Tab-separated table of C-alpha atoms in Angstrom:
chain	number	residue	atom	x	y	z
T	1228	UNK	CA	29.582	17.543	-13.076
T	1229	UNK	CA	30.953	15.800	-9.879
T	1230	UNK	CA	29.553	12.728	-8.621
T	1231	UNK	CA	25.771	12.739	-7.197
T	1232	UNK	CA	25.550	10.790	-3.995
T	1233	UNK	CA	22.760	8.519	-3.256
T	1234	UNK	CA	19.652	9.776	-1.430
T	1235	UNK	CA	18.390	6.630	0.979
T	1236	UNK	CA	14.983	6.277	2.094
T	1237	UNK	CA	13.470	7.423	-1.201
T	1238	UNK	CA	12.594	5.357	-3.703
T	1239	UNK	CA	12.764	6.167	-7.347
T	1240	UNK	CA	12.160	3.326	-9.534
T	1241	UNK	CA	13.454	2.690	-13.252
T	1242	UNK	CA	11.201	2.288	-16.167
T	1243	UNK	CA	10.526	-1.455	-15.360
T	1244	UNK	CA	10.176	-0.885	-11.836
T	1245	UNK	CA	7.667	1.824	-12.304
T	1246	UNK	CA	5.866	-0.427	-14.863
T	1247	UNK	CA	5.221	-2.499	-11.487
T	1248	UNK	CA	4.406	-0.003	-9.642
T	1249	UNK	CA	1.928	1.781	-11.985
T	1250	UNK	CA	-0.125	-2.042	-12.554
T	1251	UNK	CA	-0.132	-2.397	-8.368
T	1252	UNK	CA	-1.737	1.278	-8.209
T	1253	UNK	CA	-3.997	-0.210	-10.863
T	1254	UNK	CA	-5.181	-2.942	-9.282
T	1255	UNK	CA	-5.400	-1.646	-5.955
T	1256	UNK	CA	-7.766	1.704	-7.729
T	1257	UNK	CA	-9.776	-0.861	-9.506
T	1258	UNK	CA	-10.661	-2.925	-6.664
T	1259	UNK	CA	-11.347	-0.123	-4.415
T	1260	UNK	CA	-14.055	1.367	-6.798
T	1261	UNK	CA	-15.680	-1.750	-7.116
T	1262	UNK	CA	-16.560	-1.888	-3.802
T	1263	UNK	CA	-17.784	1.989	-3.504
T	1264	UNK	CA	-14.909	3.685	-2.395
T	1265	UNK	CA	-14.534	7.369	-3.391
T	1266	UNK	CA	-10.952	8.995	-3.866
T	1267	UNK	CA	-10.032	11.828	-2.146
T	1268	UNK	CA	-6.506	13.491	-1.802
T	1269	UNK	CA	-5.371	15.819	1.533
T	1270	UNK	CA	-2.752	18.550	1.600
T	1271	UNK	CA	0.917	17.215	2.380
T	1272	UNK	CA	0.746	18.662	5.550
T	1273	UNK	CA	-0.689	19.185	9.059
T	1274	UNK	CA	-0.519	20.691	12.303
T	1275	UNK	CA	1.833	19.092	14.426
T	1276	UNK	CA	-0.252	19.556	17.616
T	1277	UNK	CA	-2.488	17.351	15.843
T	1278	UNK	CA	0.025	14.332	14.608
T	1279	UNK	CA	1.964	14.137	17.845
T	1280	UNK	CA	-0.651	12.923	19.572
T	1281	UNK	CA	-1.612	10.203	17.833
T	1282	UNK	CA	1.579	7.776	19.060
T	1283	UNK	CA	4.838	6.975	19.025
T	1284	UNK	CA	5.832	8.977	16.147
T	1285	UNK	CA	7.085	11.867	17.136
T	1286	UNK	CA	10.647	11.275	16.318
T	1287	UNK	CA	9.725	10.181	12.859
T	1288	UNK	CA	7.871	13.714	11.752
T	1289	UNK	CA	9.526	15.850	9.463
T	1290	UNK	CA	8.856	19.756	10.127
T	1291	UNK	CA	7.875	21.975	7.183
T	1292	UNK	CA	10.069	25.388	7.237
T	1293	UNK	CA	11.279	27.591	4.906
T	1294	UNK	CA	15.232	27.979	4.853
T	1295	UNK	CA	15.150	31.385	6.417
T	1296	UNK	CA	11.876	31.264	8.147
T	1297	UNK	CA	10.951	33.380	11.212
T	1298	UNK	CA	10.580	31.855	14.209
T	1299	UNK	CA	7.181	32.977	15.052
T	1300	UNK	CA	5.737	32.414	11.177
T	1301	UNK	CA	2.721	30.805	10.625
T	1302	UNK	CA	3.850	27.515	8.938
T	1303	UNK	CA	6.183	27.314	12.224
T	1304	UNK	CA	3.664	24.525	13.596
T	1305	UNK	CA	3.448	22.205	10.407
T	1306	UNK	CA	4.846	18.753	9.818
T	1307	UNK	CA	5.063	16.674	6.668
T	1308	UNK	CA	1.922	14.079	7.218
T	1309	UNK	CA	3.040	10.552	8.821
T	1310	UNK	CA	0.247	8.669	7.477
T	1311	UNK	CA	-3.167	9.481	6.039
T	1312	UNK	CA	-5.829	8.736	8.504
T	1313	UNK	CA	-4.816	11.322	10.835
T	1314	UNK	CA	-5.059	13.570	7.348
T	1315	UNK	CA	-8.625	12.018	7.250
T	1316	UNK	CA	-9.817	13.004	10.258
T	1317	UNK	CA	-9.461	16.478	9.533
T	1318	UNK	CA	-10.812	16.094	6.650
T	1319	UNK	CA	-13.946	14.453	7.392
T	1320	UNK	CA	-14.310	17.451	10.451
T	1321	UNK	CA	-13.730	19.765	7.914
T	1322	UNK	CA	-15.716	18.825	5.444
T	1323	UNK	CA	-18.544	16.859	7.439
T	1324	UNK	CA	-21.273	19.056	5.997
T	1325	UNK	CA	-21.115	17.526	2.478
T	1326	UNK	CA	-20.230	14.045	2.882
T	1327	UNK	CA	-23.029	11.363	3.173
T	1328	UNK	CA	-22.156	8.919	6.087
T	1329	UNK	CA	-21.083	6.512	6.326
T	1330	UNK	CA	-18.212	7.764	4.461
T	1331	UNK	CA	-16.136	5.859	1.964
T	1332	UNK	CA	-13.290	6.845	0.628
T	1333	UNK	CA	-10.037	5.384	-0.638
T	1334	UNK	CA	-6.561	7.431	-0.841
T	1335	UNK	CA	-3.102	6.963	-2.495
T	1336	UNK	CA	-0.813	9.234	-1.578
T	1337	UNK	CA	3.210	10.286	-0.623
T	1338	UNK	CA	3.666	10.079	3.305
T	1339	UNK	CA	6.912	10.570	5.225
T	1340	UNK	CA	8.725	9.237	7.937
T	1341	UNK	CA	11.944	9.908	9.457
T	1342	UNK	CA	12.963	6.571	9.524
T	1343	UNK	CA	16.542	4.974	9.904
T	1344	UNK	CA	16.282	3.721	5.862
T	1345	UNK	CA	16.672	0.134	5.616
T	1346	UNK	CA	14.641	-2.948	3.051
T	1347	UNK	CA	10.735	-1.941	3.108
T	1348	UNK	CA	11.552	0.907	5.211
T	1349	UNK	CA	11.630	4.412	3.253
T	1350	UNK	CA	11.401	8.211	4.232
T	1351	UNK	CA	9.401	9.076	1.593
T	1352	UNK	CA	6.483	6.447	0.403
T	1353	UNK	CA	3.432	5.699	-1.471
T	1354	UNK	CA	0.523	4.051	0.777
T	1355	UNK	CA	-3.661	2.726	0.078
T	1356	UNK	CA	-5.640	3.581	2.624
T	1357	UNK	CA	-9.517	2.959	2.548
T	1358	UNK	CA	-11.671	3.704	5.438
T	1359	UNK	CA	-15.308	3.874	6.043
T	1360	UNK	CA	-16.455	6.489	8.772
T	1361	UNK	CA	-19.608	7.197	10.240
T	1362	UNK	CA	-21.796	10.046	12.366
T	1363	UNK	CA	-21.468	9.179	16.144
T	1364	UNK	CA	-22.097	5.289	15.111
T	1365	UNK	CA	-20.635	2.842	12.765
T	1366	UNK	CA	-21.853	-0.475	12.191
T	1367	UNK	CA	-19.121	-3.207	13.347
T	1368	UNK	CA	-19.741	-5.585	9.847
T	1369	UNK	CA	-17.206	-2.868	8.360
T	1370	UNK	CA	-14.458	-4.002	10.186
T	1371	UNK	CA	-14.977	-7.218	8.225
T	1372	UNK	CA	-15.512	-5.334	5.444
T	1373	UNK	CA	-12.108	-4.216	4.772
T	1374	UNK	CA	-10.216	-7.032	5.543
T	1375	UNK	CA	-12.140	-8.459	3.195
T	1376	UNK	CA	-11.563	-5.811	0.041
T	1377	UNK	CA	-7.365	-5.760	0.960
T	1378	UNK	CA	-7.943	-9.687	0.810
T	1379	UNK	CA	-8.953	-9.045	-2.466
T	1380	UNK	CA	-6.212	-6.835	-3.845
T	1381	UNK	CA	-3.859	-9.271	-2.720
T	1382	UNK	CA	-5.561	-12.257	-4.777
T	1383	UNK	CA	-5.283	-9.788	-7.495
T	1384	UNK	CA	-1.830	-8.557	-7.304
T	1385	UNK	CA	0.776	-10.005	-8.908
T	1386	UNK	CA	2.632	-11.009	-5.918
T	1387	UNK	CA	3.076	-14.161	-3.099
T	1388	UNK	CA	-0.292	-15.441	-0.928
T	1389	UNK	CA	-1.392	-12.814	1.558
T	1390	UNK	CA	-2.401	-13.425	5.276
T	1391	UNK	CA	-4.059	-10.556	7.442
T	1392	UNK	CA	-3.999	-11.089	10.907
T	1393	UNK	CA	-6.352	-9.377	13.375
T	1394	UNK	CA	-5.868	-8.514	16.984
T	1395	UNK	CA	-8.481	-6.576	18.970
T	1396	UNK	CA	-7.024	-3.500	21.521
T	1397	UNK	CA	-9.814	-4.344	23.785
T	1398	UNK	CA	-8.861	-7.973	24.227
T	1399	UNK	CA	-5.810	-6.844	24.559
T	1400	UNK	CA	-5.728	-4.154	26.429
T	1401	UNK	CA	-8.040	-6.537	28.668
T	1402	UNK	CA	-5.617	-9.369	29.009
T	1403	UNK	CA	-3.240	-6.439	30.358
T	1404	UNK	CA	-5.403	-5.066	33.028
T	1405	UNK	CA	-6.733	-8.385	34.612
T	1406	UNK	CA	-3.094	-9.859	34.159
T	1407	UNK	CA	-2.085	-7.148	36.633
T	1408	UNK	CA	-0.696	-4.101	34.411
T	1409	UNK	CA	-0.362	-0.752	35.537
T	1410	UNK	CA	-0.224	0.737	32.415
T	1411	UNK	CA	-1.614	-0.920	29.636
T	1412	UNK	CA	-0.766	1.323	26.738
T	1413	UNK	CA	3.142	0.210	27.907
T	1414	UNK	CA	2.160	-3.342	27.913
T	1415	UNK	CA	0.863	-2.724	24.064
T	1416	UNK	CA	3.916	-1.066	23.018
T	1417	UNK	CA	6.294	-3.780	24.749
T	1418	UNK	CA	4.293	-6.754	22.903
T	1419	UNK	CA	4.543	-4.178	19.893
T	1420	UNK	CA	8.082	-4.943	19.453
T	1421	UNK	CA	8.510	-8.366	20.388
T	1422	UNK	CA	9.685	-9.574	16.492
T	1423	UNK	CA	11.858	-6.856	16.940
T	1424	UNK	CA	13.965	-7.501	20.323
T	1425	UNK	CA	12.631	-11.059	21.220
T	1426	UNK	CA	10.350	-12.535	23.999
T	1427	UNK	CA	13.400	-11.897	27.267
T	1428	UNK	CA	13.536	-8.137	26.595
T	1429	UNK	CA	9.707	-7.691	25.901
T	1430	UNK	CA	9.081	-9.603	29.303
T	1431	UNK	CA	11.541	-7.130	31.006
T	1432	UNK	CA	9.791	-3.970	29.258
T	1433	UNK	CA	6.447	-5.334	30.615
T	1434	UNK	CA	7.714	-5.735	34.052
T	1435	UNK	CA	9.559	-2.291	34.156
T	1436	UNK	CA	7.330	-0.451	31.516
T	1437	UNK	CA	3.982	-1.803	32.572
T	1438	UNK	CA	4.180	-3.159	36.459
T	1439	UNK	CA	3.120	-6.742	35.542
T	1440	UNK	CA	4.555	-9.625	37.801
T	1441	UNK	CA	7.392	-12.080	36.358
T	1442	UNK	CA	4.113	-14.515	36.075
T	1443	UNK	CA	2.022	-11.887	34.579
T	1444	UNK	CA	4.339	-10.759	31.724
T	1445	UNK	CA	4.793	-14.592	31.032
T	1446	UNK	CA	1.024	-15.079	30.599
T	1447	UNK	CA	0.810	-11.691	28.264
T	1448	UNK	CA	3.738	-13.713	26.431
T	1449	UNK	CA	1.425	-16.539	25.711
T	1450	UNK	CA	-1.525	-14.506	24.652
T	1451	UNK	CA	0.913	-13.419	22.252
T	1452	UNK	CA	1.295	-16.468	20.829
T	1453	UNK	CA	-2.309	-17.712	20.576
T	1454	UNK	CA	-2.715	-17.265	16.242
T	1455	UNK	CA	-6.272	-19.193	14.964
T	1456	UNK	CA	-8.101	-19.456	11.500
T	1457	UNK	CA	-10.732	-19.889	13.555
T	1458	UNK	CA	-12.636	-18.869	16.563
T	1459	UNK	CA	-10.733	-20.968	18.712
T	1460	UNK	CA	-8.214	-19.009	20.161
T	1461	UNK	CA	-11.381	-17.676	22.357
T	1462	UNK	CA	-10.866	-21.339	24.702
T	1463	UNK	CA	-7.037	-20.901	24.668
T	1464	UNK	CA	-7.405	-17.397	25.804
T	1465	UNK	CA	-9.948	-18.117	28.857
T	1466	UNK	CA	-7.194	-21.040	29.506
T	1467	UNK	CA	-4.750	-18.999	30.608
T	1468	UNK	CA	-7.069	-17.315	33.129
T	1469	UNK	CA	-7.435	-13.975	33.152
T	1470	UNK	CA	-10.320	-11.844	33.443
T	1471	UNK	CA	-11.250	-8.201	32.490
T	1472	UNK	CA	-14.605	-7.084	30.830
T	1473	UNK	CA	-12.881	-5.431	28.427
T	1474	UNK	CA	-10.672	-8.797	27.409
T	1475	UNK	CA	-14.177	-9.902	27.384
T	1476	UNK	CA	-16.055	-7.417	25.035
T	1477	UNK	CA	-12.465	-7.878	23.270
T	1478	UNK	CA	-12.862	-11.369	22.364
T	1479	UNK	CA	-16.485	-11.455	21.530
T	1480	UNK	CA	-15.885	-8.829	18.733
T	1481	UNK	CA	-12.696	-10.382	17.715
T	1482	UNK	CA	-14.633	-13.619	17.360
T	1483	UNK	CA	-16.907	-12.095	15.221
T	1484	UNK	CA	-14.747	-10.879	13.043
T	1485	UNK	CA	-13.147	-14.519	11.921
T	1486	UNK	CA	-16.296	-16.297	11.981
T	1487	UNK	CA	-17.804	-13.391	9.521
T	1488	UNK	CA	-14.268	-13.390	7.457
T	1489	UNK	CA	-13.835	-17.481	7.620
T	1490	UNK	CA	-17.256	-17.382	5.715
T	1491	UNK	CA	-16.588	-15.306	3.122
T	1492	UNK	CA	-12.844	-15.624	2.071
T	1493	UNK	CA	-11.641	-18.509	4.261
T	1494	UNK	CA	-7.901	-18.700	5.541
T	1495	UNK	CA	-7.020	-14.895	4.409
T	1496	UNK	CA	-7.957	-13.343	7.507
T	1497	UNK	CA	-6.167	-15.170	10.937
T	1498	UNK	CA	-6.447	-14.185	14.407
T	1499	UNK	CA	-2.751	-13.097	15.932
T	1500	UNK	CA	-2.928	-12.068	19.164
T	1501	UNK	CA	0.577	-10.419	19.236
T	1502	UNK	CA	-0.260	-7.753	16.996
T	1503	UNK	CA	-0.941	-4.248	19.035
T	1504	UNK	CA	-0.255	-1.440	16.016
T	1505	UNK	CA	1.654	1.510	18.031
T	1506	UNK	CA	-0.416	4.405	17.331
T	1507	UNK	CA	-2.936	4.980	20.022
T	1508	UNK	CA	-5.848	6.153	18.246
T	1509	UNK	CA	-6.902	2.480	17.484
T	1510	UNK	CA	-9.824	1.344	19.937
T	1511	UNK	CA	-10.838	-1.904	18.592
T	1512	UNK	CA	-10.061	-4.801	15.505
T	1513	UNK	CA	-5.966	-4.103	14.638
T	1514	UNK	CA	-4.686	-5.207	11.484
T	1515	UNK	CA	-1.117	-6.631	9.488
T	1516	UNK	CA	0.148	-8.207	7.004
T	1517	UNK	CA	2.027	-10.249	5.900
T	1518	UNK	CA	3.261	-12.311	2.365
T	1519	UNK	CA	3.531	-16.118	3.128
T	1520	UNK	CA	7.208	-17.126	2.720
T	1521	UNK	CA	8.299	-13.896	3.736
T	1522	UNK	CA	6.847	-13.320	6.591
T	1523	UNK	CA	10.678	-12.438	8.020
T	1524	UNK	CA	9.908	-9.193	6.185
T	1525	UNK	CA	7.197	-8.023	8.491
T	1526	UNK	CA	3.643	-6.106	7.526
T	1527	UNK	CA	3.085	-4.630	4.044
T	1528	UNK	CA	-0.744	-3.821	5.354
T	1529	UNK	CA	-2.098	-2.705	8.423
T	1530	UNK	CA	-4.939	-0.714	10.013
T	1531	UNK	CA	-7.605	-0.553	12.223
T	1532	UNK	CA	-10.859	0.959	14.105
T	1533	UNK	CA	-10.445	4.193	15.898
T	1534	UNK	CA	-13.740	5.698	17.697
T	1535	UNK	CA	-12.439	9.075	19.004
T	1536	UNK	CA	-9.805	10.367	16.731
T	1537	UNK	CA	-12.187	12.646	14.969
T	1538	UNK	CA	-14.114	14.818	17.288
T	1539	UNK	CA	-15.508	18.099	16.966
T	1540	UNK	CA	-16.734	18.006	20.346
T	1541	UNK	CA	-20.378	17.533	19.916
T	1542	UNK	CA	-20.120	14.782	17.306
T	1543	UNK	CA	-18.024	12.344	16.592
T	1544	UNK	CA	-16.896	10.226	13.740
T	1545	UNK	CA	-15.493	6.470	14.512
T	1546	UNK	CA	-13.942	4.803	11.722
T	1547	UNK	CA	-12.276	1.333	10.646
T	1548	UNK	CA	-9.415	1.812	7.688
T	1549	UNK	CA	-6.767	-0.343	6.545
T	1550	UNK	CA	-3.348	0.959	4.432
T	1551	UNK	CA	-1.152	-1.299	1.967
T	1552	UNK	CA	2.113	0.250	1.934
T	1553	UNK	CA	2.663	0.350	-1.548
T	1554	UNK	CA	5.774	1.104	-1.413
T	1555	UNK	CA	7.505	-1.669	1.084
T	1556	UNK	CA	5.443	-4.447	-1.023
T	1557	UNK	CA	6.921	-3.204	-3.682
T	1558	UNK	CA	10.318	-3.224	-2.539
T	1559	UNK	CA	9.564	-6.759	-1.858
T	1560	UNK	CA	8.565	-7.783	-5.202
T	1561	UNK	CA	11.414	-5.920	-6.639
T	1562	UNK	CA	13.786	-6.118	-4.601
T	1563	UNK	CA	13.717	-10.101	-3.940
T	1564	UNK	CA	12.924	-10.402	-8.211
T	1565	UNK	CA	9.463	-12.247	-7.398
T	1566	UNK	CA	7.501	-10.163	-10.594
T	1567	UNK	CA	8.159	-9.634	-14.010
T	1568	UNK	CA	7.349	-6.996	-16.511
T	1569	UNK	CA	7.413	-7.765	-20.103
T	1570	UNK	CA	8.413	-4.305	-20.894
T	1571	UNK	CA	9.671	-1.179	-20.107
T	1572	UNK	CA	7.751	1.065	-21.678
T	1573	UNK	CA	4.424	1.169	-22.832
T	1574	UNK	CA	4.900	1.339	-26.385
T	1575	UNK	CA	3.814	-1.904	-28.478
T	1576	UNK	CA	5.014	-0.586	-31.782
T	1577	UNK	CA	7.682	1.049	-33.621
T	1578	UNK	CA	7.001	2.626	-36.995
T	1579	UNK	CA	10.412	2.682	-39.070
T	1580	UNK	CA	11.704	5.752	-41.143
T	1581	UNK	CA	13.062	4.815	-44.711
T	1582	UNK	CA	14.328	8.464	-44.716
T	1583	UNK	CA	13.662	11.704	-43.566
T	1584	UNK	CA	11.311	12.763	-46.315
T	1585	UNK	CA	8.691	9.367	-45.489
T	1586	UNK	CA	8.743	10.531	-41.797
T	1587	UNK	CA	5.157	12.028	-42.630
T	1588	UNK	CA	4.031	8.778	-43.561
T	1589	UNK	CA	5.391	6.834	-40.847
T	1590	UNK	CA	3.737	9.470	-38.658
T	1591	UNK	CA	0.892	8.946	-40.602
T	1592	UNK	CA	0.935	4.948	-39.737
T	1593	UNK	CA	1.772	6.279	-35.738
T	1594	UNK	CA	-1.374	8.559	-35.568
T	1595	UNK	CA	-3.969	5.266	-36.953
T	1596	UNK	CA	-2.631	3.052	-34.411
T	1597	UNK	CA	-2.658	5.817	-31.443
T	1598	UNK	CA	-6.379	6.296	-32.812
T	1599	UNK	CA	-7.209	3.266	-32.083
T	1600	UNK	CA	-5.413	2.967	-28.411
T	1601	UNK	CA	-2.236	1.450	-29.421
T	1602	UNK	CA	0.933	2.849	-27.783
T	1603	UNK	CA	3.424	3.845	-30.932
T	1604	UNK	CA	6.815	5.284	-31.435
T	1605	UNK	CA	8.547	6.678	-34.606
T	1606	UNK	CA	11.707	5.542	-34.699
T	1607	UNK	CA	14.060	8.547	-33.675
T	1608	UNK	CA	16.391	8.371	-37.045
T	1609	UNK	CA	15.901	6.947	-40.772
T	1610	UNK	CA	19.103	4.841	-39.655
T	1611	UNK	CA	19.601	1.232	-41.984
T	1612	UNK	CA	16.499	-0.764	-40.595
T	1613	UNK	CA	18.963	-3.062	-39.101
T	1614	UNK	CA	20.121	-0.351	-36.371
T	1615	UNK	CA	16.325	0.814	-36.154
T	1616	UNK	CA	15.213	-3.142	-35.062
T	1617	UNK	CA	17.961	-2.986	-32.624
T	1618	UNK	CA	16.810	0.150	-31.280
T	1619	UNK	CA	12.818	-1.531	-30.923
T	1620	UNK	CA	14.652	-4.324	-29.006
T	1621	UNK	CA	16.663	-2.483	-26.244
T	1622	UNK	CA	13.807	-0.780	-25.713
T	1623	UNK	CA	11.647	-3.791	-25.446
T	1624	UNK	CA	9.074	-2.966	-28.312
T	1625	UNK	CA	8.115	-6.236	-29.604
T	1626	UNK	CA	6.708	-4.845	-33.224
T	1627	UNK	CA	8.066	-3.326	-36.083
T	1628	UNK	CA	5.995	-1.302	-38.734
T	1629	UNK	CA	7.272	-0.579	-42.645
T	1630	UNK	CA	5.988	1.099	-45.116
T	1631	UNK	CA	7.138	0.239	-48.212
T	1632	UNK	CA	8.136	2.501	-51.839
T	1633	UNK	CA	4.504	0.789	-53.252
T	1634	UNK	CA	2.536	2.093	-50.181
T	1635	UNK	CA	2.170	-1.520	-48.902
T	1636	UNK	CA	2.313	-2.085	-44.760
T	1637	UNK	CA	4.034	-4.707	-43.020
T	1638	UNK	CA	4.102	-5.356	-39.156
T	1639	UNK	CA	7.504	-7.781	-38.169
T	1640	UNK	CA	7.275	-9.582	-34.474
T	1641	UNK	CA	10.867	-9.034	-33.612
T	1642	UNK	CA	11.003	-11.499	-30.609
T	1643	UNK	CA	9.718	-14.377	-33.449
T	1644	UNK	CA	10.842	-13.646	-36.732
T	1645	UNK	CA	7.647	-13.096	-37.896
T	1646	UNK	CA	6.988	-10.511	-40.609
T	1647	UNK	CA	2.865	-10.213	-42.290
T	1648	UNK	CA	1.282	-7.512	-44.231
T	1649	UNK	CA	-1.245	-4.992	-42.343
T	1650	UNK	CA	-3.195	-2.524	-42.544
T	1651	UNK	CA	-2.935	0.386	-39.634
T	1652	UNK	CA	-6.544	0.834	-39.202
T	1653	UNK	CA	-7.629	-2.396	-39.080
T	1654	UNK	CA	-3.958	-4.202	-37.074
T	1655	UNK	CA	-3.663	-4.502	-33.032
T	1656	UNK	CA	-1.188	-6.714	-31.417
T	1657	UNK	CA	-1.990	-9.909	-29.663
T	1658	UNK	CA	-3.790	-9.006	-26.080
T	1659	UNK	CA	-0.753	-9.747	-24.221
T	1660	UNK	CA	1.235	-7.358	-26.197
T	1661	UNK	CA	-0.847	-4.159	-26.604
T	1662	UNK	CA	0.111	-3.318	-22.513
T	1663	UNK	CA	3.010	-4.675	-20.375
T	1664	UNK	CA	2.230	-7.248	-18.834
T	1665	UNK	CA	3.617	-8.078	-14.848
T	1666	UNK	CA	3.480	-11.692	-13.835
T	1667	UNK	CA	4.710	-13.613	-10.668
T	1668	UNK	CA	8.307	-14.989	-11.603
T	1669	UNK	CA	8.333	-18.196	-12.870
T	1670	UNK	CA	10.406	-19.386	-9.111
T	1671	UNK	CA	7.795	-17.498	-7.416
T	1672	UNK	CA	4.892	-19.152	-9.340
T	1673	UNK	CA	6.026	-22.775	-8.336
T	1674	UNK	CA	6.283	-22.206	-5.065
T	1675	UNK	CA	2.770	-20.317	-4.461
């Protein structure tokens, strides 16, 4: 068979790796169902009409068709979905008649981008999403809200300290206007990309882009900068003295949001007045992320509100949502070695063969532990118990199991030494060994 060639831009993780992955998806489930969120999944695909208007993403959409597919067939018009709020939105017109607003849902699915592959940046990746959307009205304490529960799947992840920083459009998009922009939705994008090329060329593509003044791109620069824990950044915004109701109505619901967040979870939600999110659906409170001591990196999280993206045109359904990108975090912890798993596979115990006729038994021994939820292999030969320890240990199984001529039962800790009688409906492994476990690496632990 010749030589297969690497695929980039999608991931596939080995057994350790996907032991990561698998307790992050965990975590992130659990933590979403505590606070109410209901899981849905959408179809892989959508109309493109619908997705390329949504953004700066229509270089980035991959185009379902079949190999020899008809120009004027139906699934012509049909992309491979981006993200999954645009997904949403259909799916909440769609189905509007049997949900109970507002609606809550949480969603973990593939998405795909056509992206030049690079670290965190894939073709084909997992995200979160949760979003809560409501009938012609949503209450603006959501957009606290979930901040708030992606604060918490941080704390519980194992993984480095997690800061989401919130930006409002309005403020934004207010700043622009009474700075002097022409066109504000330039003047987003520009400030979009200023980690990316650097304050000089942002200040040119705000001049050129968005018809602000030399002294008006400077003072968009400096709004930029403004980042608070605290409502604060309100004084150093009105310092640099512009004025725009909307930079007003902006700020006051910005304001809100870190005063409500401060409260409740203080220093994980910041105000960053840079961040502008490049899809144009969002209307109000932006959000990203990123890990502390990596923030070179960039987001692993973002999101925001959006009023108008789903419209049937007599009612409409404005929603706030926010998306980990499971897939760049985890690229991050792997990648840079900052978690551990104590395992590769699941199983905690091996049950050794004597010789092929005892394999009943040893199944036997498998089928009592299984009962009783603990992951169990055979052992795959009745090889010299030597070879069949060995065998435990490559794979990472930390136990042991023999049955003895008399009928006696013996567990042996293979990492220790250890060797004690038991009894396979009555035995479980220490807590830390029935599952593997995923921890922080001990670097990454003294330095969080």
């Amino acid at each position: 068979m010749s030589r297969i060639a690497p695929l980039s831009g999608f991931p596939e993780w080995l057994p350790a790796e996907r032991v990561v992955e698998q307790q992050v998806l965990d975590t992130v489930r659990r933590v979403f169902e505590l606070h109410g969120f209901a899981s849905i999944e959408t179809r892989a695909v959508e109309p493109l009409e619908q997705m390329l208007r949504k953004g700066e993403i229509d270089k980035e959409v991959y185009v379902l068709r079949r190999l020899h597919a008809e120009s004027d067939e139906a699934d012509a018009g049909l992309g491979l979905h981006f993200d999954l709020t645009v997904p949403f939105a259909r799916y909440v017109l769609q189905n509007a008649g049997h949900l109970e607003f507002p609606f809550r849902r949480y969603q973990i699915q593939k998405v795909w981008r056509g992206e030049r592959p690079q670290e965190g940046r894939f073709r084909e990746f997992t995200q979160a999403d949760i979003d809560v959307i409501g009938r012609d009205t949503l209450a603006f304490h959501h957009e606290v809200e979930v901040a708030l529960v992606m604060a918490e799947v941080f704390r519980a992840l194992p993984c480095p300290p997690a800061v989401i920083l919130v930006n409002n459009r309005k403020l934004a998009e207010g700043f622009f206007l009474g700075a002097g922009a022409t066109d504000a939705a330039a003047a987003l994008r520009a400030i979009d990309k200023l980690d990316k090329i650097g304050p000089e060329k942002v200040a040119a593509l705000l001049e050129s882009d968005a018809g602000l003044t030399a002294e008006g791109a400077q003072k968009c620069l400096a709004l930029a900068g403004i980042r608070s824990a605290d409502v604060s950044f309100v004084a150093q915004v009105r310092a640099l003295g512009v004025e725009h109701e909307l930079l007003t109505e902006g700020l006051d619901e910005l304001a809100a949001v870190i005063a409500a967040a401060s409260a409740r979870m203080p220093g994980a939600v910041v105000a960053d007045l840079k961040i502008a999110r490049g899809l144009d659906y969002y209307t109000g409170t932006v959000y990203e992320t990123q890990l502390v001591g990596y923030e070179s990196f960039g987001s692993v999280c973002s999101g925001g509100r959006y009023d108008s993206l789903a419209s049937d045109g007599r009612t409409t359904y404005p929603g706030v949502g926010i998306s980990l990108g499971v897939s760049r975090l985890l690229s991050v912890l792997i990648g840079r070695g900052l978690v551990t798993a104590s395992r590769s596979v699941p199983t905690a115990v091996l049950v050794a063969v004597s010789d092929d006729d005892a394999r009943g038994t040893s199944e036997d021994v498998a089928a009592a532990l299984r009962a009783r939820g603990i992951s169990t292999e055979v052992a795959p030969s009745a090889a010299k118990f030597g070879k069949q320890i060995r065998h435990a240990d490559r794979r990472g199984i930390p136990f042991v199991w023999f049955v003895s001529d008399d009928g006696t039962h013996s567990v042996k800790d293979i990492r220790s030494g250890d060797q004690v009688d038991a009894d396979p409906t009555s035995w479980t492994p220490p807590a830390e060994d029935l599952v593997p476990v995923v921890a922080l690496a001990q670097n990454e632990e003294s330095t969080s």
